[in-house]
PDB file of N, CA and C in Angstrom:
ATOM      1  N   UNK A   1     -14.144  30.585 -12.098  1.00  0.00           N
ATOM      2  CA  UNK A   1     -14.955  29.421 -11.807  1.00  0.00           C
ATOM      3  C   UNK A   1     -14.220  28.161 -12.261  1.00  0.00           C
ATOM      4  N   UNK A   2     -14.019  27.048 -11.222  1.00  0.00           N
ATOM      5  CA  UNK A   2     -13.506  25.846 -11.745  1.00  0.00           C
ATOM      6  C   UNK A   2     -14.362  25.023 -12.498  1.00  0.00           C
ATOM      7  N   UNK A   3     -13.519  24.458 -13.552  1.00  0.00           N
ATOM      8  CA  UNK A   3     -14.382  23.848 -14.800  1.00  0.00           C
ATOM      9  C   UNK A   3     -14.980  22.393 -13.209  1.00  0.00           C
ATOM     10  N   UNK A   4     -15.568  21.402 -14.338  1.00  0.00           N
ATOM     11  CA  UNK A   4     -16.132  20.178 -13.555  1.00  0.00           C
ATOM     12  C   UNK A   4     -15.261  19.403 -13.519  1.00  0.00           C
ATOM     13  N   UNK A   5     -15.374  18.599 -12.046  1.00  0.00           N
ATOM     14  CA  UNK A   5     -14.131  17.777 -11.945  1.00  0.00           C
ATOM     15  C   UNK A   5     -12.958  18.734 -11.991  1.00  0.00           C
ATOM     16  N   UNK A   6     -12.858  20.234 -10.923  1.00  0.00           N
ATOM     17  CA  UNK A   6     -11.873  20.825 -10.968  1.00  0.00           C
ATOM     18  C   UNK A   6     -10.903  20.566  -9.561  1.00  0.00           C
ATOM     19  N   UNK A   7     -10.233  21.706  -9.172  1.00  0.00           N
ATOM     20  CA  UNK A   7      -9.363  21.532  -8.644  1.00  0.00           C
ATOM     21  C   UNK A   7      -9.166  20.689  -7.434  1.00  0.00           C
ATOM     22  N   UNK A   8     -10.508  20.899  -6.563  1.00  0.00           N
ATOM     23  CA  UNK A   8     -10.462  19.977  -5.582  1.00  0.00           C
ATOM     24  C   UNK A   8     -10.449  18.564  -5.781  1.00  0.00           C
ATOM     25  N   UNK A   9     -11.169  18.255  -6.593  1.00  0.00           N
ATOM     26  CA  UNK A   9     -11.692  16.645  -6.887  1.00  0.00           C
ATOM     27  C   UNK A   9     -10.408  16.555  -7.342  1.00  0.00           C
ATOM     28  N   UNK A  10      -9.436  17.218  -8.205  1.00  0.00           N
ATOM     29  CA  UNK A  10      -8.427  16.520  -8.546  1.00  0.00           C
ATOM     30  C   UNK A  10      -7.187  15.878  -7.448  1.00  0.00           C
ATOM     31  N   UNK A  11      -7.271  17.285  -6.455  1.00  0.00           N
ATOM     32  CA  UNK A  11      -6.405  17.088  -5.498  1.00  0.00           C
ATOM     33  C   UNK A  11      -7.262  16.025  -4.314  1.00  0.00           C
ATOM     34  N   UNK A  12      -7.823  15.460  -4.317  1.00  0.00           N
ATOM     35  CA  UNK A  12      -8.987  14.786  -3.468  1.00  0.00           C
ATOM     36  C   UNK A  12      -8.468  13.576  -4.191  1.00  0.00           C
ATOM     37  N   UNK A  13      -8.645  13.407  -5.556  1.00  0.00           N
ATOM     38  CA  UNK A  13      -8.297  12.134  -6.194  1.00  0.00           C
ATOM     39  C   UNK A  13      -6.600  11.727  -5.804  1.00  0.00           C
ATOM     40  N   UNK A  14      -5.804  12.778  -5.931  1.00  0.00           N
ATOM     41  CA  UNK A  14      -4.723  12.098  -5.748  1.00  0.00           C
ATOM     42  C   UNK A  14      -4.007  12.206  -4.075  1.00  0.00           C
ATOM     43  N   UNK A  15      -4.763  12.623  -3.179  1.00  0.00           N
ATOM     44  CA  UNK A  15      -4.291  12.297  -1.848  1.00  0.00           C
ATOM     45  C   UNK A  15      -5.072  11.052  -1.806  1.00  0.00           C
ATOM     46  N   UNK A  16      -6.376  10.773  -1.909  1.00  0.00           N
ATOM     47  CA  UNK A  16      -6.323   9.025  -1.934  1.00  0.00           C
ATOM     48  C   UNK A  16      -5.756   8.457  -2.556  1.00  0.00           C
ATOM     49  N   UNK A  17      -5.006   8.620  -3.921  1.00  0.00           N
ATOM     50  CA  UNK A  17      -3.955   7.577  -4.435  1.00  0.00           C
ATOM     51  C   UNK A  17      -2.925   7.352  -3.442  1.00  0.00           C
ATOM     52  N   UNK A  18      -2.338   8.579  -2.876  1.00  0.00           N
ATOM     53  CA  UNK A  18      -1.161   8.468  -1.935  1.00  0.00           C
ATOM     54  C   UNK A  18      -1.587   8.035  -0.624  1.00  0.00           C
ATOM     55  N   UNK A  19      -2.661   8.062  -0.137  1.00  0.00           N
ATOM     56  CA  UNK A  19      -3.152   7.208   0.865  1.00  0.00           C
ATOM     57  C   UNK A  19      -3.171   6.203   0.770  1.00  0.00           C
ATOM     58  N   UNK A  20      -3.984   5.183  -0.603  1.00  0.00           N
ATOM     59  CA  UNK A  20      -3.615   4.033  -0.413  1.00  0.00           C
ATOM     60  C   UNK A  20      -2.574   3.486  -1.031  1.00  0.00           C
ATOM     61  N   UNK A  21      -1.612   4.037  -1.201  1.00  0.00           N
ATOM     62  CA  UNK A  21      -0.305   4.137  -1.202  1.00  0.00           C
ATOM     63  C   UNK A  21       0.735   3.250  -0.120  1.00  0.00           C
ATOM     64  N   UNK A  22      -0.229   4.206   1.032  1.00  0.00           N
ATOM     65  CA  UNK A  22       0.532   4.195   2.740  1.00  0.00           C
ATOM     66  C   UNK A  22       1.805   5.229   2.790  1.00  0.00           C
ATOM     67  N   UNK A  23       1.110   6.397   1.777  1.00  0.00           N
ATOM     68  CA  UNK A  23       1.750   7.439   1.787  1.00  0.00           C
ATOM     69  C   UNK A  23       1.991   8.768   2.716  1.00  0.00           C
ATOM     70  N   UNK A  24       1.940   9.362   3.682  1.00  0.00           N
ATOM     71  CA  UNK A  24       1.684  10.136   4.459  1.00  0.00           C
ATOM     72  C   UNK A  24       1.279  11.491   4.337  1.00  0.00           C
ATOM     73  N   UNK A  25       0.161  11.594   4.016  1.00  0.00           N
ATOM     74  CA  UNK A  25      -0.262  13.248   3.267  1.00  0.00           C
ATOM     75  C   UNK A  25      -0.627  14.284   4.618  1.00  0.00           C
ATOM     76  N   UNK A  26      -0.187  15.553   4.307  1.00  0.00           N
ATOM     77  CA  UNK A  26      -0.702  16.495   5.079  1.00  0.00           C
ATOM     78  C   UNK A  26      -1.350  17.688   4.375  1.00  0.00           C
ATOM     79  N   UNK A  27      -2.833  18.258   4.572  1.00  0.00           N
ATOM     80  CA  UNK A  27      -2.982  19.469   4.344  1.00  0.00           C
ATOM     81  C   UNK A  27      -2.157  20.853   5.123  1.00  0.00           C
ATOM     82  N   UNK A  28      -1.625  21.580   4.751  1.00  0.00           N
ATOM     83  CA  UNK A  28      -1.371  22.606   5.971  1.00  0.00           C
ATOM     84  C   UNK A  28      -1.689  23.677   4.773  1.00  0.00           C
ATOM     85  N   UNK A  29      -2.031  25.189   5.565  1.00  0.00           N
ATOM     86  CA  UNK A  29      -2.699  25.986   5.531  1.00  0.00           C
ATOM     87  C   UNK A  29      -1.649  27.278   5.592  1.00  0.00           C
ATOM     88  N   UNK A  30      -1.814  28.713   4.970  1.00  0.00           N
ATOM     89  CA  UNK A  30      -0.769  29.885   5.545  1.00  0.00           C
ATOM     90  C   UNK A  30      -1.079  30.458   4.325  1.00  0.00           C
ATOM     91  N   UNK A  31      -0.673  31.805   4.797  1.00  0.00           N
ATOM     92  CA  UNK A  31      -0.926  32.777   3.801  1.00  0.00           C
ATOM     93  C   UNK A  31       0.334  32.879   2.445  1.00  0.00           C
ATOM     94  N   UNK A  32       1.532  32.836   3.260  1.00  0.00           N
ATOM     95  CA  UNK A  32       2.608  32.223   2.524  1.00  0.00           C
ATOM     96  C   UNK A  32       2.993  30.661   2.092  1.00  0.00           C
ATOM     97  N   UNK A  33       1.853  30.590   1.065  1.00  0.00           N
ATOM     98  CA  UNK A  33       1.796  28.935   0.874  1.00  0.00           C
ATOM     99  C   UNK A  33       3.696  28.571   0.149  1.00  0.00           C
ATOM    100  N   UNK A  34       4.212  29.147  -0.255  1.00  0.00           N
ATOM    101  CA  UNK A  34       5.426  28.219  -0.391  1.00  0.00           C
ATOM    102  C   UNK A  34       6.424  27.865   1.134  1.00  0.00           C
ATOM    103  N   UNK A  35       6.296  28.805   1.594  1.00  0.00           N
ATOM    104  CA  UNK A  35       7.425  29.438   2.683  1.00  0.00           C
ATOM    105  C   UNK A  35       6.332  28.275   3.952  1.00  0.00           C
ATOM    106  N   UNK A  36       4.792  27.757   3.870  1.00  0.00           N
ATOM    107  CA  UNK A  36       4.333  27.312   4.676  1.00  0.00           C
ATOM    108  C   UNK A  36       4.746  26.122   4.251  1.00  0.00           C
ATOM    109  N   UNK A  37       5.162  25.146   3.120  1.00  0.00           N
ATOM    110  CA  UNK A  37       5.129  23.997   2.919  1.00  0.00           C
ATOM    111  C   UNK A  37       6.729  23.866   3.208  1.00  0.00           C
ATOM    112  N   UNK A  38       7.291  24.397   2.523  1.00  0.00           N
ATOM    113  CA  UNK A  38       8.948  24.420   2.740  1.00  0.00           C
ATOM    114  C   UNK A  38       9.083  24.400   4.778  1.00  0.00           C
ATOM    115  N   UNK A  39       8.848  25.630   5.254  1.00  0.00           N
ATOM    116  CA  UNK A  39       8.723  25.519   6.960  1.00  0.00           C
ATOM    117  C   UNK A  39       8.309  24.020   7.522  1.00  0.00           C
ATOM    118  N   UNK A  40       6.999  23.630   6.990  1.00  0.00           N
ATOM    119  CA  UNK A  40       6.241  22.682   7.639  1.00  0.00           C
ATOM    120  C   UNK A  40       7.500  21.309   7.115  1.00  0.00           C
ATOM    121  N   UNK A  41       7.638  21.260   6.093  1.00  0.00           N
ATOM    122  CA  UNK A  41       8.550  20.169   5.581  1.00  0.00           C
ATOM    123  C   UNK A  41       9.921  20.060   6.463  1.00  0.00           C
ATOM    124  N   UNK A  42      10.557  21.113   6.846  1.00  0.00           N
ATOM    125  CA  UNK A  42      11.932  21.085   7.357  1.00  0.00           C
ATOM    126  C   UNK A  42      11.109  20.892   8.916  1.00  0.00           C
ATOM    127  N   UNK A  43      10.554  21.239   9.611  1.00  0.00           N
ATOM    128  CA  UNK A  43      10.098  21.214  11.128  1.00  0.00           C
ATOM    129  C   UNK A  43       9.812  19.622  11.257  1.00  0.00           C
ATOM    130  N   UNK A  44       9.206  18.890  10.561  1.00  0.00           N
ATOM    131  CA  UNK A  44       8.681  16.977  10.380  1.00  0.00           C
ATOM    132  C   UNK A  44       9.749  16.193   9.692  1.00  0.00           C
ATOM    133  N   UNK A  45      10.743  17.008   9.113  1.00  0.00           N
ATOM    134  CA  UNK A  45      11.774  16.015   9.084  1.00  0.00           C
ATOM    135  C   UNK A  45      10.957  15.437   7.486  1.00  0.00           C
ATOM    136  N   UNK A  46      10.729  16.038   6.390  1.00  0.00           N
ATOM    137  CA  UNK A  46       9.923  15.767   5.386  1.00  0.00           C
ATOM    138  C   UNK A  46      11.197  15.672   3.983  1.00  0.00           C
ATOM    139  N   UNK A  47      11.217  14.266   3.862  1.00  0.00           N
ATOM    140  CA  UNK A  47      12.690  14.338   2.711  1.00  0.00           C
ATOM    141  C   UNK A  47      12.307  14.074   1.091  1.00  0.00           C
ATOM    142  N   UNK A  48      10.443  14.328   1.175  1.00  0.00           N
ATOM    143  CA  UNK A  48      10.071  14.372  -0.631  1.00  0.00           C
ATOM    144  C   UNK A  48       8.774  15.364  -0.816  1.00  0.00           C
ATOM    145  N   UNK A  49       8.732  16.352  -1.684  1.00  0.00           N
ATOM    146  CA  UNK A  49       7.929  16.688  -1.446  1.00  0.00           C
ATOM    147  C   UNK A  49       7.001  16.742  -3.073  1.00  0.00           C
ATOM    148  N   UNK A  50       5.609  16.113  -3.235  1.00  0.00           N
ATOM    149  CA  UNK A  50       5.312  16.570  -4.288  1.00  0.00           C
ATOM    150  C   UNK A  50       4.420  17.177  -4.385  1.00  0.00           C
ATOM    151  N   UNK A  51       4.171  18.099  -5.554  1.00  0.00           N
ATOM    152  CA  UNK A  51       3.260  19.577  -5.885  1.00  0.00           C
ATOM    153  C   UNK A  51       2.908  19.530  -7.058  1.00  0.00           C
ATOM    154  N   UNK A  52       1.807  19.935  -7.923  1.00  0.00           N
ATOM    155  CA  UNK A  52       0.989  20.098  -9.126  1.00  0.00           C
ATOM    156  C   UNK A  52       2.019  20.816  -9.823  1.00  0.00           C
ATOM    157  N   UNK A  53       1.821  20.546 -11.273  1.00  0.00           N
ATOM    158  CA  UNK A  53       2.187  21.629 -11.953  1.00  0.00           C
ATOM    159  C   UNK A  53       1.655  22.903 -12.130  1.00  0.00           C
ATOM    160  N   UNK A  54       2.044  24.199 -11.864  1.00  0.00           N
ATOM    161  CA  UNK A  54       1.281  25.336 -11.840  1.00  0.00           C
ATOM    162  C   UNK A  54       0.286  25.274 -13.193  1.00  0.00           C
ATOM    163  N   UNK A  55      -0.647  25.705 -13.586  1.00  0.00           N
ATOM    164  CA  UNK A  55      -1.364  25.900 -14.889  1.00  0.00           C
ATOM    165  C   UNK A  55      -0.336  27.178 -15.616  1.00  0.00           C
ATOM    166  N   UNK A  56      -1.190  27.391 -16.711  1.00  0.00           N
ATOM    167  CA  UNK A  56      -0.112  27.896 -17.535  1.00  0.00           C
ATOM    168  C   UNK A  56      -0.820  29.140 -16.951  1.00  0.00           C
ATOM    169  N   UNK A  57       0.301  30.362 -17.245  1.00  0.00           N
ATOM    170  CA  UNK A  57      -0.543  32.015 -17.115  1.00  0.00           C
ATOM    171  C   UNK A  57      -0.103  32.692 -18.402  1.00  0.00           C
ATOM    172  N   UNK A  58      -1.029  33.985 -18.008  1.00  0.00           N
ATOM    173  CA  UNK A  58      -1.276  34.956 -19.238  1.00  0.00           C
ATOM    174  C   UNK A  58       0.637  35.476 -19.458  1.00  0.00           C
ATOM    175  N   UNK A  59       0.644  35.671 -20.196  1.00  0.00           N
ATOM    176  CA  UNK A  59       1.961  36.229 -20.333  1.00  0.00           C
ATOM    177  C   UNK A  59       2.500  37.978 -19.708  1.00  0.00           C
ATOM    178  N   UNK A  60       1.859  38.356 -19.415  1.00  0.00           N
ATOM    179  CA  UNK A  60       1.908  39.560 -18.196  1.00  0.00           C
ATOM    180  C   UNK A  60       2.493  39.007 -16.755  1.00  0.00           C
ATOM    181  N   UNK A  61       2.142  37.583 -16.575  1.00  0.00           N
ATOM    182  CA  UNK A  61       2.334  37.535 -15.165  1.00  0.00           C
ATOM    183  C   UNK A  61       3.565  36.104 -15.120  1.00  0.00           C
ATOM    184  N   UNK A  62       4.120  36.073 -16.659  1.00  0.00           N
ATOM    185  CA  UNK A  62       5.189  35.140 -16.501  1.00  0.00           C
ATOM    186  C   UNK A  62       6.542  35.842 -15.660  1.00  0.00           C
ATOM    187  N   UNK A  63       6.490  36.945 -15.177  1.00  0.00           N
ATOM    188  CA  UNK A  63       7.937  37.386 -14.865  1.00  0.00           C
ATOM    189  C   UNK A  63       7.877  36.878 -13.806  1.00  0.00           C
ATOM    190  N   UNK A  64       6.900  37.292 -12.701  1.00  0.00           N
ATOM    191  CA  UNK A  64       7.154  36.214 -11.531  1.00  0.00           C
ATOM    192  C   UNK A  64       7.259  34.896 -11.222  1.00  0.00           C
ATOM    193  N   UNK A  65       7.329  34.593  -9.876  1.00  0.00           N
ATOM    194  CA  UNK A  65       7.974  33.002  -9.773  1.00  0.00           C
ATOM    195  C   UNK A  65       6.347  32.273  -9.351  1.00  0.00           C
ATOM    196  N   UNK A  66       6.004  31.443  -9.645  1.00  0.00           N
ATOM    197  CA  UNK A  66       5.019  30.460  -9.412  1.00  0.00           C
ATOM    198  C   UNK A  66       5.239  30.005  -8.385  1.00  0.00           C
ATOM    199  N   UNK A  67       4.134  29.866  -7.498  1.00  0.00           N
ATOM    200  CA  UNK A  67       4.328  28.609  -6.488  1.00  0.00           C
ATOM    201  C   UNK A  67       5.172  27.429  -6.725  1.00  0.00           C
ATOM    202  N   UNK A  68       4.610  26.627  -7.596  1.00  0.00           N
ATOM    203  CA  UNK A  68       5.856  25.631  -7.775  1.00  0.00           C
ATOM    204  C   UNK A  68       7.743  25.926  -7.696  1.00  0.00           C
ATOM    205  N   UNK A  69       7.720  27.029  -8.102  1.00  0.00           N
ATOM    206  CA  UNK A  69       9.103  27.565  -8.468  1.00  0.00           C
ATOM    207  C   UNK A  69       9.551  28.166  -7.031  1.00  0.00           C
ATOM    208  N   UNK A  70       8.655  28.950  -6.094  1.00  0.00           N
ATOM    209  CA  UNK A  70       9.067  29.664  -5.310  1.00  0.00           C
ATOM    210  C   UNK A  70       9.209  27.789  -4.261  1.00  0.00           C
ATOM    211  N   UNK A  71       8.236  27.497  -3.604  1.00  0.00           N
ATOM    212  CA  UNK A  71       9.276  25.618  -3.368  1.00  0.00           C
ATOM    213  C   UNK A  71      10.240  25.233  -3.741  1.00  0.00           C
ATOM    214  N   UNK A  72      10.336  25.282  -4.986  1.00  0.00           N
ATOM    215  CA  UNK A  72      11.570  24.742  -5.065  1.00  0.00           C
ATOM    216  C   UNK A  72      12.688  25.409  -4.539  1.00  0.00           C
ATOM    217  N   UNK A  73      12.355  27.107  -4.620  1.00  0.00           N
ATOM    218  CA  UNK A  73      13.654  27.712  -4.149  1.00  0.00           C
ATOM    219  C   UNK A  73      14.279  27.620  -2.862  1.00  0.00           C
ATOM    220  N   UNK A  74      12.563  27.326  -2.148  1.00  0.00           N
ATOM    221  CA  UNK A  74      12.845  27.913  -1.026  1.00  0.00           C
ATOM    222  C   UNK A  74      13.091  26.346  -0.159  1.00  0.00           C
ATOM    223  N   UNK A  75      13.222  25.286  -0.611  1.00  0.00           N
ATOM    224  CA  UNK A  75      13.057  24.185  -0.161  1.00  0.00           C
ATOM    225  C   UNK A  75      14.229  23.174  -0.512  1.00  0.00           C
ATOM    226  N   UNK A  76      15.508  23.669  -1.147  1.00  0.00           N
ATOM    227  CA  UNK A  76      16.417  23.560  -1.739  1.00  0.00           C
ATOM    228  C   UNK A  76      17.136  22.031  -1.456  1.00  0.00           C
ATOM    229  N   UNK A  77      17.302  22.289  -0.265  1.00  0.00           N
ATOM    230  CA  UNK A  77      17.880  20.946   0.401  1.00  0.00           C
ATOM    231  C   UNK A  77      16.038  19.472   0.641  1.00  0.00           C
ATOM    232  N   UNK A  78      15.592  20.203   0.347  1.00  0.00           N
ATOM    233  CA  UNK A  78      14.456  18.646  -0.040  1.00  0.00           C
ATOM    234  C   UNK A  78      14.028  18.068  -1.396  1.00  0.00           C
ATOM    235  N   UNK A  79      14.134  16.653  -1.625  1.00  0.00           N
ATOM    236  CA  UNK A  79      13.368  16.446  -3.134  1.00  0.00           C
ATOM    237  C   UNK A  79      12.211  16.947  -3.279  1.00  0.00           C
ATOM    238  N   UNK A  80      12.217  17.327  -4.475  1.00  0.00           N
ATOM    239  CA  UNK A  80      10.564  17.784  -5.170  1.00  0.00           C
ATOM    240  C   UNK A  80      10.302  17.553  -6.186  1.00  0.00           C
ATOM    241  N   UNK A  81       9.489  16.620  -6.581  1.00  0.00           N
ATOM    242  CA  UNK A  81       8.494  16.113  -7.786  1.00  0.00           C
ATOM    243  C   UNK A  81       7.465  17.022  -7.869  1.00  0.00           C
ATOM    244  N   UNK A  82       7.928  17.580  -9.291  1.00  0.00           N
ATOM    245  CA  UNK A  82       6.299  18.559  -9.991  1.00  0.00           C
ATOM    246  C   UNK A  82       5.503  17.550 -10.933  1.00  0.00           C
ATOM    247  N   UNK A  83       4.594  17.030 -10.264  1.00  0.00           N
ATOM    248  CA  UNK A  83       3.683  15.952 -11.194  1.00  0.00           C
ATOM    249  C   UNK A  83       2.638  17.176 -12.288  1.00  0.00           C
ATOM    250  N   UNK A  84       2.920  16.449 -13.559  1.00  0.00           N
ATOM    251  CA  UNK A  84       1.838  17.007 -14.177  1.00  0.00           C
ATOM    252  C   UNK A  84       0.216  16.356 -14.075  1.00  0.00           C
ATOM    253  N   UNK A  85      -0.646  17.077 -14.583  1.00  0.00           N
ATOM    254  CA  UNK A  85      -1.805  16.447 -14.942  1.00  0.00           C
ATOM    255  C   UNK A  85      -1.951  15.722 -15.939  1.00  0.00           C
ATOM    256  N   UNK A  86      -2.482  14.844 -16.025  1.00  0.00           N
ATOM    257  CA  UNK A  86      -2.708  14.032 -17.192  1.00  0.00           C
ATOM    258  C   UNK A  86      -4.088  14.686 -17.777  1.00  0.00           C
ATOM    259  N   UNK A  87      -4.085  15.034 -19.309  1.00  0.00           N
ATOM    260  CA  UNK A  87      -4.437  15.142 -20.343  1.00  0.00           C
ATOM    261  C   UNK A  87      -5.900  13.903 -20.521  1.00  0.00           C
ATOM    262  N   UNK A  88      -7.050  14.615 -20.815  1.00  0.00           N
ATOM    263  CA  UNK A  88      -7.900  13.647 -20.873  1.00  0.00           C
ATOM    264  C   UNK A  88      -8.574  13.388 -22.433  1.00  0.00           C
TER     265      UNK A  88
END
């Protein structure tokens, strides 16, 4: 269960920052969410890309790669900013 003021509202809050920005945001959708943002980015000609910092995990499931991490791999030739959350 997301705490209040969770994940959506956060990501809701900061595509309107980058909107009124005159930033160009896209939702896109896929079951392979890294391999869908990396694809969608190289097909639009997309030369920055930024993404949340993953939350932290249990230590059982640090061996694998995080979303954030699997982007970056797979997205090599594009910039990528991992913005953190700010601390309230």
């Amino acid at each position: 269960m997301a705490p209040a003021g969770g994940v959506e509202e956060t990501v809701e809050r900061h595509m309107t920052f980058a909107r009124n920005l005159r930033i160009q945001t896209h939702v896109v959708e896929g079951s392979d969410v890294p391999g869908t943002i990396a694809g969608f980015a190289r097909a639009h000609g997309v030369t920055q890309i930024f993404v949340g910092r993953s939350p932290a995990r249990p230590w059982w499931k640090r061996f694998g790669e995080t979303i954030v991490q699997q982007v970056v791999r797979q997205a090599r030739d594009i910039q990528i900013t991992i913005v953190a959350q700010r601390r309230r």
